[in-house]
Amino acid sequence: MGVSKYGIKVSTSDQYDVLHRHALYLIIRMVCYDDGLGAGRSLLALKTTDASSEEVSLWVYQCSSLEQAQAICKVLSTAFDSVLMAEKA
């Protein structure tokens, strides 16, 4: 999973094939959490919309650690904040 100012790119572990892209402007909400089943799985959930804002999708990804999930949320939060600051200026 790669995060940039454009959004999130989900690819295979060798990064050869792109499985999905989530554009930053289509992400409505994100949250990271432990699955609560005692297995120590950390999950990242994204709520997205399509370009016409007619449909909403929920994507759930398993991260290798809670720290990784939190880091992804932090980077995305920073990207959202920078976009909002640019709009206010």
mmCIF file of C-alpha atoms in Angstrom:
data_model
loop_
_atom_site.group_PDB
_atom_site.id
_atom_site.type_symbol
_atom_site.label_atom_id
_atom_site.label_comp_id
_atom_site.label_asym_id
_atom_site.label_seq_id
_atom_site.Cartn_x
_atom_site.Cartn_y
_atom_site.Cartn_z
ATOM 1 C CA MET A 1 0.000 0.000 0.000
ATOM 2 C CA GLY A 2 1.455 3.327 -1.043
ATOM 3 C CA VAL A 3 0.242 6.735 0.073
ATOM 4 C CA SER A 4 0.836 9.959 -1.847
ATOM 5 C CA LYS A 5 -0.744 13.380 -2.320
ATOM 6 C CA TYR A 6 -2.991 11.759 -4.924
ATOM 7 C CA GLY A 7 -4.380 9.067 -2.624
ATOM 8 C CA ILE A 8 -3.749 5.403 -1.928
ATOM 9 C CA LYS A 9 -2.401 2.773 -4.308
ATOM 10 C CA VAL A 10 -2.904 -0.851 -3.298
ATOM 11 C CA SER A 11 -0.578 -3.257 -5.087
ATOM 12 C CA THR A 12 0.741 -6.793 -4.796
ATOM 13 C CA SER A 13 3.600 -7.363 -2.352
ATOM 14 C CA ASP A 14 6.141 -7.194 -5.182
ATOM 15 C CA GLN A 15 4.460 -3.916 -6.308
ATOM 16 C CA TYR A 16 4.199 -5.286 -9.833
ATOM 17 C CA ASP A 17 0.404 -5.258 -10.143
ATOM 18 C CA VAL A 18 -1.848 -2.422 -8.968
ATOM 19 C CA LEU A 19 -4.929 -3.916 -7.352
ATOM 20 C CA HIS A 20 -6.795 -0.693 -6.623
ATOM 21 C CA ARG A 21 -6.399 3.069 -6.406
ATOM 22 C CA HIS A 22 -8.288 5.364 -4.037
ATOM 23 C CA ALA A 23 -8.145 8.995 -5.129
ATOM 24 C CA LEU A 24 -7.664 11.366 -2.202
ATOM 25 C CA TYR A 25 -10.691 13.481 -3.095
ATOM 26 C CA LEU A 26 -12.964 10.401 -3.078
ATOM 27 C CA ILE A 27 -12.026 9.263 0.455
ATOM 28 C CA ILE A 28 -14.795 10.260 2.854
ATOM 29 C CA ARG A 29 -13.478 8.719 6.060
ATOM 30 C CA MET A 30 -10.693 6.493 7.308
ATOM 31 C CA VAL A 31 -10.104 4.678 10.556
ATOM 32 C CA CYS A 32 -7.556 2.180 11.848
ATOM 33 C CA TYR A 33 -8.319 -0.311 14.585
ATOM 34 C CA ASP A 34 -7.560 -3.713 16.066
ATOM 35 C CA ASP A 35 -10.001 -6.395 14.927
ATOM 36 C CA GLY A 36 -10.837 -7.194 18.566
ATOM 37 C CA LEU A 37 -10.630 -10.946 18.057
ATOM 38 C CA GLY A 38 -7.380 -11.351 19.961
ATOM 39 C CA ALA A 39 -5.400 -12.261 16.864
ATOM 40 C CA GLY A 40 -3.592 -8.927 16.818
ATOM 41 C CA ARG A 41 -4.766 -8.010 13.338
ATOM 42 C CA SER A 42 -4.749 -4.298 12.599
ATOM 43 C CA LEU A 43 -7.235 -3.081 10.054
ATOM 44 C CA LEU A 44 -7.530 0.081 7.994
ATOM 45 C CA ALA A 45 -11.037 0.935 6.823
ATOM 46 C CA LEU A 46 -11.785 3.471 4.094
ATOM 47 C CA LYS A 47 -15.165 4.860 3.180
ATOM 48 C CA THR A 48 -15.108 6.146 -0.385
ATOM 49 C CA THR A 49 -17.529 7.529 -2.920
ATOM 50 C CA ASP A 50 -17.527 7.477 -6.690
ATOM 51 C CA ALA A 51 -16.884 10.596 -8.777
ATOM 52 C CA SER A 52 -20.600 11.359 -9.103
ATOM 53 C CA SER A 53 -21.148 10.903 -5.321
ATOM 54 C CA GLU A 54 -23.961 8.453 -5.953
ATOM 55 C CA GLU A 55 -22.489 5.329 -4.372
ATOM 56 C CA VAL A 56 -20.465 4.704 -1.222
ATOM 57 C CA SER A 57 -18.019 1.823 -0.752
ATOM 58 C CA LEU A 58 -16.289 0.452 2.330
ATOM 59 C CA TRP A 59 -12.795 -0.994 1.899
ATOM 60 C CA VAL A 60 -11.051 -2.894 4.689
ATOM 61 C CA TYR A 61 -7.353 -3.738 4.508
ATOM 62 C CA GLN A 62 -5.281 -5.785 6.939
ATOM 63 C CA CYS A 63 -2.030 -4.062 7.901
ATOM 64 C CA SER A 64 1.091 -5.759 9.178
ATOM 65 C CA SER A 65 0.900 -3.825 12.464
ATOM 66 C CA LEU A 66 -1.165 -1.219 14.287
ATOM 67 C CA GLU A 67 1.744 1.181 13.834
ATOM 68 C CA GLN A 68 1.552 0.774 10.052
ATOM 69 C CA ALA A 69 -2.208 1.403 10.051
ATOM 70 C CA GLN A 70 -1.777 4.481 12.258
ATOM 71 C CA ALA A 71 1.047 5.786 10.048
ATOM 72 C CA ILE A 72 -1.152 5.513 6.951
ATOM 73 C CA CYS A 73 -3.969 7.375 8.736
ATOM 74 C CA LYS A 74 -1.523 10.060 9.857
ATOM 75 C CA VAL A 75 -0.137 10.600 6.335
ATOM 76 C CA LEU A 76 -3.651 10.821 4.898
ATOM 77 C CA SER A 77 -4.711 13.247 7.633
ATOM 78 C CA THR A 78 -1.720 15.439 6.793
ATOM 79 C CA ALA A 79 -2.663 15.356 3.108
ATOM 80 C CA PHE A 80 -6.260 16.332 3.900
ATOM 81 C CA ASP A 81 -5.071 19.150 6.174
ATOM 82 C CA SER A 82 -2.730 20.552 3.525
ATOM 83 C CA VAL A 83 -5.532 20.562 0.937
ATOM 84 C CA LEU A 84 -7.887 22.344 3.345
ATOM 85 C CA MET A 85 -5.200 24.924 4.213
ATOM 86 C CA ALA A 86 -4.591 25.576 0.510
ATOM 87 C CA GLU A 87 -8.316 26.165 -0.056
ATOM 88 C CA LYS A 88 -8.466 28.692 2.814
ATOM 89 C CA ALA A 89 -5.495 30.679 1.475
#
